[in-house]
Amino acid sequence: MFRRIFSIAANTFRETIRNKILYAILAFALFVIGMTFFLADLSVGDFARIIADVGLASIHIFGVIMAVFLGINLVSNEVDRKTIYILLSKPVRRFEFIFGKTFGLSVTLLLTTLAMATVLFLVHFSYRYGGRAEVGIFIASAGIYMELVLLTCLASLFSTFTTPVLSAIFTLSLFFVGHLTNYLYVLGEQSKGTAVRWGSRFLFYLLPNLENFNWKNEVAYGGLKSFSILGWAAGYLVAYAACVLCLSCLLFARKDFK
Amino acid sequence: MIHKGLILAIEGLTKSYPTGFWRKPVRVLSDLSFEVRENEIVGFLGPNGAGKTTTIKILNRLAFPDAGKVTLFGGQDQGGADVRRRIGFMPEQPYFYEYLTGGEFLRLCGQLCGMSCADTESRSSELLARVGLSGSRDTAIRKYSKGMMQRLGLAQALLHDPELVILDEPMSGLDPMGRMEVRGIIRDLKAAGKTVFFSSHILSDVEALCDRVIMLHKGRKVAEGRVEELIGAETLYIELVVSPVLTHDRLAAAGIPPDAGYAQGALLVLRAPDNGQANRWIAGLLREGCTILSCVPMKKNLEEIFMERVGSSGATGAAS
Ligand SMILES: Nc1ncnc2c1ncn2[C@@H]1O[C@H](COP(=O)(O)OP(=O)(O)OP(=O)(O)O)[C@@H](O)[C@H]1O
Ligand SMILES: [Mg+2]
């Protein structure tokens, strides 16, 4: 079982790194991160902080673009092109397929995020005024990466039952909502009606809380020093992603292919 | 016939596809039952849209029936890895990852089937040579032609040396050489003790290859049986090919009615209703100084049986 999941993951990894559009997005992202070097010159204040700030925001945005772009096509491409016929007629269970595809894309995203983070780290380090080796950039990027993995799982969940365009819309909506669930909770708690309170609590726990992975501000203000926060977020990621993947597998298990 | 093991049994398979939110689903398969025994070559025939591909998808768990049962190798866990490893499948118009090369694709298939690397390597070289793709092993599948895809599809189906091979239109899109090669491969599989179940529109191939055929029309089985039984023993007519073409007068002199044949280029083709007539006609033709080029008793072929069974109930399409 693990060998088959691994083979499918390796093949997905190969598929994504042979994708020219991914390189275009990555090149553009690296360009933008590089440009922060000059951006800092144009503004006033703590220059090095601005580099970290803008750079991490770029990693976040481009990472989400990559995750959504690759994630929505992850399953639907195989179904549309009928390549899945051959895969599933082999001794491959459908859940092995879903897990393999998702793991493969996660590895690709790990490499792209690492590349972006490294460039940002170097830009930040080599900056004239107050540049330093900021480990926090890697910690914040790890948070971003975890968020991307979660988005990938969600995108592949949607792509098991809708078209790529709708999957993209759903995934992006969850991305925005996922960053606002804390507000939802606070707003809900202020409400008078018990039903509303319970409803908002329910949504708070149901929707992904992507702010759990957001340490960008702490890094930019130099406040984040500990790695333990990573462990907690990783636990949340594993639990949430496992639920999403299991749901995908359930939806996929008895699907008829056209 | 010696009683052989049951490889595949289908019982009461029924399948409908939804057509829309409101409308009634369309019935694609209605109560289809048949069996495939060990070491048989079974042909699966039917006009376009008869439900062949749907049946084959159900066998490979790519679609699920509304009712009915599929039993493979006498009933184990149908989706289990052990059962799947004993089956090779080639879908109709197979399509592969275009970013891989043929060799890389077969390596992936080998891994998924749990084969060792060395095994996969030797089997792929052997099979690529067998299907005539040795030279394209390291070519990206993106650059393959339609027939090359078809050949690679066959190679991946046979890679893990399966006991049951299911092929959906294996000859479509192939050149005459390719068709002959595929016929050879199917014969070799039988010789090696394997079982083959394939759908096809090329009835002459089916007639030449299959032990048994199953004919499907509008999701129902309309005929099943051994090829010889279906074709029957009776001779329809005897076809004579002679040269040169005779005028009506000389035909009459040889004792042949003028509407008994037609000219085909420099040849005259005549249809004698039985052996006695044919002999008398031949004597007359020799007297008129003709050369007899051939004399063949014509039997009903599969194509005519097919037209009979399928055409009468209003076919949606004919055999190509
Ligand atoms: N996914 C689907 N949704 C709705 N209807 C379908 C679907 N797949 C097949 N059908 C219908 O099922 C019927 C049988 O299709 P199938 O592909 O099994 O035919 P076939 O015998 O393989 O034909 P062909 O010789 O053209 O390959 C057709 O009428 C087709 O319209
Ligand atoms: Mg078909």
XYZ file of C-alpha atoms and ligand atoms in Angstrom:
610
model
C 0.000 0.000 0.000
C 2.680 2.504 1.013
C 4.756 1.592 -1.983
C 1.832 2.324 -4.312
C 1.033 5.614 -2.584
C 4.698 6.489 -2.865
C 4.777 5.632 -6.593
C 1.743 7.767 -7.287
C 3.167 10.603 -5.200
C 6.485 10.415 -7.043
C 4.669 10.480 -10.354
C 2.570 13.466 -9.297
C 5.708 15.238 -8.185
C 7.230 14.555 -11.601
C 4.030 15.783 -13.270
C 4.039 19.082 -11.392
C 7.723 19.827 -11.794
C 7.410 19.236 -15.534
C 4.629 21.827 -15.592
C 5.825 24.975 -17.333
C 3.170 27.218 -15.806
C 4.435 26.372 -12.322
C 7.880 27.607 -13.322
C 6.400 30.808 -14.682
C 4.614 31.501 -11.390
C 7.709 30.581 -9.380
C 9.976 32.770 -11.501
C 7.624 35.694 -11.095
C 7.402 35.120 -7.347
C 11.169 35.033 -6.996
C 11.389 38.207 -9.054
C 8.921 39.998 -6.799
C 10.715 38.827 -3.664
C 13.989 40.024 -5.139
C 12.424 43.399 -5.860
C 11.662 43.957 -2.174
C 15.364 44.698 -1.920
C 14.798 47.931 -3.829
C 11.343 48.572 -2.447
C 12.795 49.123 1.005
C 14.871 52.004 -0.318
C 11.751 53.847 -1.337
C 10.092 53.845 2.045
C 10.845 55.188 5.478
C 11.048 53.286 8.738
C 12.513 49.920 9.612
C 13.688 48.855 6.178
C 14.626 45.325 7.023
C 11.193 44.813 8.535
C 9.521 45.964 5.348
C 11.514 43.446 3.359
C 10.405 40.629 5.641
C 6.824 41.913 5.625
C 6.384 42.285 1.902
C 8.465 39.232 1.128
C 6.425 36.936 3.351
C 3.210 38.340 1.916
C 4.518 37.534 -1.567
C 5.432 33.989 -0.555
C 1.940 33.619 0.865
C 0.112 34.934 -2.199
C 2.176 33.096 -4.775
C 2.081 29.950 -2.708
C -1.710 30.074 -2.634
C -1.816 30.650 -6.384
C 0.371 27.591 -6.959
C -1.508 25.402 -4.496
C -4.902 26.282 -5.949
C -3.774 26.134 -9.562
C -2.183 22.710 -9.148
C -4.660 21.399 -6.582
C -7.843 21.930 -8.570
C -6.438 19.960 -11.498
C -4.960 17.241 -9.370
C -7.800 14.751 -9.658
C -9.947 16.248 -12.411
C -7.144 16.170 -14.981
C -6.736 12.442 -14.523
C -10.452 11.850 -14.786
C -10.878 14.057 -17.867
C -7.926 12.570 -19.690
C -8.888 9.056 -18.611
C -5.380 8.352 -17.381
C -7.075 7.264 -14.175
C -8.596 4.260 -15.984
C -5.220 2.613 -16.257
C -4.150 3.541 -12.735
C -7.279 2.226 -11.046
C -7.371 -0.959 -13.104
C -4.010 -1.782 -11.522
C -3.957 -3.007 -7.929
C -4.499 0.572 -6.731
C -7.270 1.445 -4.295
C -8.973 4.762 -4.809
C -7.869 6.139 -1.455
C -4.284 5.295 -2.348
C -4.737 7.403 -5.451
C -6.071 10.407 -3.502
C -3.371 10.197 -0.838
C -0.624 9.740 -3.399
C -1.726 12.685 -5.494
C -1.963 14.954 -2.459
C 1.411 13.912 -1.043
C 3.064 14.411 -4.413
C 1.790 17.943 -4.722
C 2.770 18.686 -1.109
C 6.357 17.814 -1.924
C 6.346 20.136 -4.922
C 4.945 22.941 -2.792
C 7.585 22.252 -0.150
C 10.309 22.827 -2.716
C 8.783 25.988 -4.162
C 8.121 27.473 -0.717
C 11.643 26.613 0.345
C 13.038 28.296 -2.770
C 11.035 31.457 -2.142
C 11.934 31.521 1.554
C 15.622 31.049 0.794
C 15.646 33.941 -1.664
C 13.856 36.154 0.839
C 16.294 35.104 3.566
C 19.246 36.045 1.375
C 17.720 39.362 0.340
C 16.998 40.191 3.965
C 20.447 39.083 5.082
C 22.324 41.062 2.471
C 20.389 44.257 3.063
C 22.692 47.122 3.974
C 20.781 48.721 6.813
C 20.033 46.352 9.626
C 20.082 43.174 7.553
C 20.576 40.030 9.606
C 20.142 36.296 9.412
C 16.457 36.064 10.307
C 15.467 32.459 11.088
C 11.940 33.706 11.591
C 11.522 33.905 7.829
C 11.803 30.129 7.642
C 9.455 29.656 10.570
C 6.826 31.904 9.016
C 7.317 30.168 5.669
C 6.786 26.824 7.373
C 3.465 28.204 8.569
C 2.605 29.312 5.058
C 3.575 25.887 3.756
C 1.242 24.165 6.210
C -1.564 26.401 5.034
C -0.780 25.499 1.428
C -0.958 21.787 2.221
C -4.352 22.302 3.801
C -5.552 24.260 0.773
C -4.276 21.492 -1.492
C -6.325 18.938 0.417
C -9.385 21.155 0.138
C -8.824 21.754 -3.584
C -8.506 18.045 -4.248
C -11.639 17.411 -2.186
C -13.592 19.806 -4.399
C -12.062 18.464 -7.581
C -13.430 15.000 -6.803
C -16.944 16.265 -7.469
C -16.947 19.564 -9.367
C -15.277 21.290 -12.275
C -11.877 22.962 -11.851
C -13.395 26.457 -12.023
C -15.860 25.752 -9.227
C -13.154 24.024 -7.199
C -11.000 27.134 -7.518
C -13.868 29.354 -6.382
C -14.669 27.113 -3.410
C -11.037 26.794 -2.384
C -10.372 30.512 -2.622
C -13.550 31.274 -0.663
C -12.401 28.935 2.074
C -9.004 30.597 1.960
C -10.522 34.018 2.649
C -13.019 32.744 5.183
C -10.291 30.679 6.814
C -8.397 33.824 7.684
C -11.484 35.403 9.215
C -12.828 32.619 11.428
C -11.447 34.286 14.553
C -13.614 37.318 13.819
C -16.546 35.057 13.174
C -16.090 33.557 16.617
C -15.776 36.920 18.329
C -18.811 38.289 16.503
C -20.830 35.207 17.329
C -20.000 35.378 21.019
C -21.297 38.952 21.157
C -24.656 37.932 19.764
C -27.670 37.647 22.085
C -29.284 34.595 20.463
C -28.057 31.204 21.654
C -28.732 29.661 18.238
C -26.518 32.222 16.555
C -23.825 31.646 19.179
C -23.887 27.899 18.692
C -24.035 28.315 14.934
C -20.991 30.529 14.875
C -19.124 28.183 17.205
C -20.007 25.273 14.968
C -18.701 27.120 11.916
C -15.605 28.165 13.839
C -14.680 24.559 14.467
C -15.835 23.302 11.068
C -14.033 25.830 8.875
C -10.270 25.700 8.637
C -8.649 28.290 10.874
C -5.823 29.448 8.662
C -4.713 32.092 11.160
C -3.257 29.185 13.134
C -0.490 29.128 10.558
C 0.050 32.869 10.381
C 3.201 34.068 12.114
C 4.097 36.735 9.625
C 3.622 39.648 12.017
C 5.564 38.047 14.814
C 8.464 37.516 12.457
C 8.343 41.008 11.016
C 8.383 42.498 14.498
C 10.998 40.030 15.629
C 8.733 38.519 18.251
C 8.751 34.870 17.233
C 11.550 32.918 18.782
C 10.202 29.481 19.568
C 9.665 26.456 17.403
C 7.082 24.910 19.707
C 4.305 26.840 17.996
C 5.181 24.854 14.861
C 4.360 21.608 16.585
C 0.933 22.752 17.622
C 0.114 24.014 14.116
C 1.422 20.803 12.569
C -0.919 18.830 14.824
C -3.858 20.945 13.699
C -2.825 20.490 10.070
C -2.559 16.705 10.343
C -5.929 16.383 12.060
C -7.761 18.703 9.688
C -6.086 17.381 6.535
C -6.832 13.799 7.579
C -10.535 14.633 7.887
C -10.584 16.375 4.511
C -8.728 13.524 2.800
C -11.029 10.916 4.301
C -14.026 12.859 3.053
C -12.467 13.014 -0.437
C -11.881 9.274 -0.362
C -15.472 8.640 0.669
C -16.807 10.806 -2.146
C -14.414 9.230 -4.601
C -14.894 5.631 -3.545
C -17.956 4.847 -5.653
C -17.713 7.451 -8.349
C -18.500 6.340 -11.923
C -16.017 7.579 -14.477
C -17.358 8.900 -17.764
C -15.333 -29.562 -24.284
C -13.380 -30.176 -21.110
C -14.937 -28.392 -18.192
C -12.619 -25.551 -17.330
C -12.474 -23.128 -14.462
C -14.680 -20.098 -14.413
C -12.601 -16.937 -14.753
C -15.319 -14.364 -15.049
C -19.021 -14.588 -14.319
C -21.514 -11.773 -14.729
C -25.025 -12.133 -13.411
C -27.941 -9.831 -14.052
C -25.875 -6.738 -14.605
C -28.039 -3.632 -14.867
C -26.842 -0.089 -15.207
C -28.503 3.252 -15.878
C -26.882 6.607 -16.389
C -28.559 9.787 -15.184
C -29.380 12.075 -18.097
C -30.247 15.197 -16.220
C -31.882 16.423 -13.110
C -35.471 15.807 -14.115
C -35.395 13.292 -16.896
C -35.534 9.575 -16.464
C -32.131 7.849 -16.430
C -31.226 5.883 -19.560
C -30.847 2.151 -19.298
C -27.461 1.161 -20.669
C -27.311 -2.465 -19.543
C -30.332 -4.644 -18.844
C -29.937 -7.896 -17.013
C -26.739 -8.938 -18.728
C -25.307 -12.329 -17.803
C -22.465 -14.304 -19.272
C -19.408 -16.307 -18.363
C -15.838 -16.535 -19.521
C -13.945 -19.760 -18.890
C -10.299 -20.436 -18.464
C -8.111 -20.187 -21.565
C -10.925 -18.950 -23.813
C -10.788 -16.069 -26.233
C -14.156 -14.369 -26.044
C -15.230 -11.604 -28.408
C -17.661 -8.949 -27.262
C -19.645 -7.473 -30.126
C -22.328 -4.884 -30.568
C -23.058 -1.675 -32.448
C -21.923 1.730 -31.169
C -23.581 2.544 -27.899
C -24.547 -1.057 -27.160
C -22.909 -0.929 -23.740
C -19.656 -2.789 -24.334
C -17.412 -0.166 -22.813
C -19.804 0.231 -19.901
C -19.623 -3.503 -19.174
C -15.849 -3.456 -19.385
C -15.684 -0.447 -17.061
C -17.783 -2.298 -14.524
C -15.407 -5.263 -14.741
C -12.577 -2.908 -13.850
C -14.492 -1.112 -11.107
C -14.390 2.178 -12.973
C -18.188 2.222 -12.837
C -20.570 0.455 -10.505
C -23.710 -1.445 -11.545
C -27.168 -0.671 -10.159
C -27.838 -4.370 -9.844
C -26.096 -7.607 -10.614
C -22.900 -9.275 -9.665
C -19.435 -9.671 -11.113
C -17.363 -12.619 -9.945
C -13.719 -12.829 -10.905
C -11.640 -15.978 -10.423
C -14.431 -17.660 -8.541
C -15.272 -15.067 -5.958
C -12.817 -13.204 -3.793
C -12.609 -9.610 -2.738
C -13.295 -8.061 -6.154
C -11.383 -4.843 -5.681
C -8.533 -6.467 -3.795
C -4.970 -6.086 -4.944
C -4.576 -9.854 -5.459
C -7.490 -9.980 -7.876
C -6.458 -6.840 -9.755
C -2.923 -8.146 -10.154
C -4.290 -11.072 -12.152
C -6.088 -8.825 -14.632
C -4.670 -6.760 -17.468
C -6.839 -4.020 -18.917
C -6.564 -1.774 -21.925
C -9.209 0.957 -22.119
C -10.649 2.155 -25.417
C -8.537 4.944 -26.891
C -6.020 4.712 -24.062
C -4.388 7.885 -22.912
C -1.298 8.232 -20.782
C 0.640 10.842 -18.895
C 2.057 12.851 -21.746
C 4.941 14.164 -19.654
C 6.366 10.651 -19.307
C 8.218 8.557 -21.833
C 6.940 5.116 -22.780
C 9.619 3.463 -20.649
C 8.880 5.654 -17.625
C 5.194 4.881 -17.920
C 5.773 1.144 -17.931
C 8.073 1.512 -14.924
C 5.246 3.257 -13.055
C 2.854 0.461 -14.025
C 5.336 -2.118 -12.791
C 5.673 -0.352 -9.447
C 1.907 -0.188 -9.036
C 1.617 -3.886 -9.765
C 4.237 -4.674 -7.148
C 6.839 -5.922 -9.609
C 10.546 -5.672 -8.865
C 12.620 -3.149 -10.821
C 14.614 -5.796 -12.666
C 11.428 -7.649 -13.573
C 9.793 -4.490 -14.854
C 12.816 -3.618 -16.964
C 13.057 -6.990 -18.666
C 9.298 -7.318 -19.185
C 9.012 -3.803 -20.642
C 11.834 -4.347 -23.126
C 10.259 -7.615 -24.159
C 6.762 -6.144 -24.542
C 7.836 -2.928 -26.231
C 9.610 -5.074 -28.800
C 6.507 -7.265 -29.140
C 4.234 -4.290 -29.863
C 6.814 -2.607 -32.077
C 7.719 0.311 -29.838
C 11.332 -0.518 -28.960
C 12.557 2.568 -30.770
C 10.164 4.866 -28.913
C 10.980 3.792 -25.389
C 12.566 7.134 -24.521
C 10.223 9.307 -26.557
C 7.767 11.478 -24.627
C 4.260 10.069 -24.902
C 3.203 13.556 -26.013
C 4.865 12.757 -29.331
C 3.202 9.363 -29.818
C 0.725 8.800 -32.638
C -2.704 7.302 -32.042
C -1.601 3.819 -33.058
C 1.499 4.053 -30.877
C -0.702 4.889 -27.888
C -2.780 1.850 -28.689
C 0.348 -0.301 -28.774
C 1.594 1.110 -25.482
C -1.852 0.414 -24.048
C -1.444 -3.219 -24.954
C 2.058 -3.337 -23.468
C 0.908 -1.945 -20.115
C -2.000 -4.389 -20.001
C 0.336 -7.347 -20.395
C 3.232 -6.044 -18.291
C 2.439 -7.932 -15.106
C 1.701 -11.185 -16.949
C -2.011 -11.267 -16.039
C -4.187 -14.357 -16.272
C -7.199 -12.500 -17.631
C -6.692 -9.838 -20.271
C -9.556 -7.436 -20.962
C -9.161 -5.299 -24.069
C -11.581 -2.625 -25.280
C -11.260 -2.371 -29.064
C -7.617 -3.417 -29.256
C -7.480 -3.208 -33.065
C -9.003 0.223 -33.563
C -6.608 2.806 -34.915
C -3.995 0.270 -35.940
C -2.482 -0.190 -39.378
C -2.880 -3.598 -41.092
C 0.504 -4.701 -39.735
C -0.485 -3.650 -36.257
C -3.759 -5.537 -36.471
C -1.926 -8.637 -37.513
C 0.537 -8.227 -34.651
C -2.293 -7.834 -32.164
C -3.950 -10.955 -33.518
C -0.638 -12.723 -33.020
C -0.346 -11.437 -29.457
C -3.854 -12.596 -28.591
C -3.127 -16.058 -30.039
C 0.110 -16.233 -28.057
C -1.763 -15.343 -24.879
C -4.084 -18.254 -25.447
C -1.162 -20.527 -26.141
C 0.363 -19.405 -22.843
C -2.807 -20.456 -21.041
C -4.272 -16.986 -20.523
C -7.858 -15.894 -20.970
C -8.759 -13.009 -23.245
C -11.973 -10.994 -23.332
C -12.094 -8.243 -25.930
C -14.578 -6.007 -27.669
C -14.208 -5.227 -31.331
C -15.967 -3.943 -34.405
C -13.701 -5.815 -36.763
C -15.738 -8.945 -37.284
C -13.272 -10.739 -39.487
C -10.709 -10.574 -36.662
C -13.263 -11.776 -34.164
C -14.231 -14.648 -36.421
C -10.618 -15.648 -36.938
C -9.611 -15.400 -33.275
C -12.435 -16.115 -30.908
C -13.593 -19.353 -29.390
C -16.851 -17.741 -28.434
C -18.646 -14.474 -29.048
C -21.196 -12.507 -27.078
C -23.349 -10.047 -28.980
C -24.872 -7.102 -27.253
C -27.537 -4.771 -28.528
C -29.043 -1.888 -26.592
C -27.687 -3.326 -23.382
C -29.154 -6.789 -23.907
C -27.462 -9.969 -24.975
C -28.802 -10.923 -28.407
C -26.529 -13.855 -29.210
C -23.923 -15.969 -27.542
C -22.093 -19.044 -28.609
C -19.159 -20.669 -30.275
C -18.267 -19.051 -33.572
C -18.834 -22.252 -35.614
C -22.251 -22.758 -34.038
C -23.354 -19.240 -34.802
C -22.105 -19.339 -38.342
C -23.656 -22.729 -38.979
C -22.548 -25.462 -41.384
C -24.834 -24.738 -44.338
C -23.378 -23.392 -47.551
C -25.177 -20.310 -48.842
C -23.877 -20.452 -52.411
C -20.757 -21.316 -54.372
C -18.757 -18.478 -55.767
C -16.962 -19.005 -59.075
C -14.439 -16.567 -60.428
C -13.645 -17.030 -64.099
C -11.950 -15.173 -66.908
C -12.578 -13.741 -69.417
C -15.958 -12.039 -69.083
C -18.469 -13.708 -71.388
C -21.216 -12.087 -73.368
C -24.838 -12.981 -72.532
C -25.071 -15.232 -75.590
C -22.047 -17.258 -74.674
C -23.237 -17.458 -71.063
C -26.544 -18.858 -72.290
C -24.607 -21.337 -74.440
C -22.782 -22.519 -71.313
C -26.170 -22.973 -69.600
C -25.868 -20.102 -67.162
C -28.684 -17.567 -66.573
C -27.554 -13.984 -67.282
C -28.382 -12.733 -63.801
C -26.174 -15.344 -62.067
C -23.187 -13.044 -61.778
C -21.473 -9.799 -62.484
C -18.283 -8.568 -64.113
C -15.507 -7.314 -61.890
C -12.850 -5.762 -64.113
C -11.556 -8.522 -66.355
C -13.114 -11.207 -64.149
C -16.543 -12.710 -64.026
C -17.999 -13.598 -60.632
C -20.799 -16.157 -60.602
C -22.926 -17.469 -57.757
C -24.100 -21.031 -58.095
C -26.885 -22.061 -55.686
C -25.519 -25.592 -55.079
C -22.763 -28.046 -55.942
C -24.631 -29.744 -58.833
C -25.283 -26.435 -60.575
C -21.706 -25.362 -59.995
C -20.396 -28.508 -61.651
C -22.676 -28.098 -64.677
C -21.667 -24.427 -64.948
C -17.998 -25.276 -64.792
C -18.379 -27.832 -67.586
C -20.182 -25.244 -69.744
C -17.592 -22.570 -68.989
C -14.737 -24.874 -69.927
C -16.489 -25.651 -73.201
C -16.646 -21.899 -73.891
C -12.879 -21.732 -73.342
C -12.920 -19.979 -69.962
C -10.365 -20.362 -67.203
C -11.740 -21.160 -63.735
C -9.763 -19.058 -61.257
C -11.508 -20.058 -58.063
C -14.459 -21.990 -56.732
C -15.352 -21.295 -53.111
C -18.328 -22.488 -51.060
C -19.565 -19.401 -49.161
C -20.912 -19.759 -45.648
C -22.691 -17.223 -43.549
C -20.073 -15.093 -41.840
C -20.188 -13.347 -38.554
C -20.974 -10.074 -40.225
C -24.197 -11.455 -41.635
C -25.161 -12.993 -38.315
C -24.452 -9.666 -36.685
C -26.604 -7.772 -39.184
C -29.371 -10.318 -38.737
C -29.459 -10.118 -34.958
C -28.771 -6.443 -34.579
C -30.144 -4.933 -37.770
C -33.629 -6.360 -37.357
C -34.180 -4.687 -33.998
C -33.223 -1.279 -35.314
C -29.518 -0.698 -34.906
C -28.237 2.648 -33.785
C -25.117 2.074 -35.822
C -23.552 -0.547 -37.996
C -20.314 -2.377 -37.665
C -17.397 -0.529 -39.108
N -21.061 8.578 -18.491
C -22.182 8.394 -19.181
N -23.272 9.155 -18.944
C -24.400 8.964 -19.635
N -24.552 8.046 -20.588
C -23.493 7.273 -20.888
C -22.258 7.405 -20.197
N -21.397 6.500 -20.701
C -22.068 5.836 -21.654
N -23.326 6.291 -21.772
C -24.345 5.763 -22.698
O -24.320 4.380 -22.560
C -24.519 3.743 -23.807
C -23.471 2.685 -23.996
O -22.190 3.272 -24.096
P -20.895 2.422 -24.282
O -19.746 3.361 -24.273
O -20.879 1.322 -23.295
O -21.067 1.829 -25.739
P -20.106 0.898 -26.597
O -20.816 -0.375 -26.801
O -18.776 0.828 -25.979
O -20.034 1.691 -27.960
P -18.813 1.929 -28.964
O -18.832 0.806 -29.914
O -19.174 3.206 -29.650
O -17.561 2.034 -28.193
C -24.512 4.843 -24.850
O -25.840 5.031 -25.279
C -24.018 6.056 -24.122
O -24.717 7.175 -24.585
Mg -16.873 1.360 -26.535
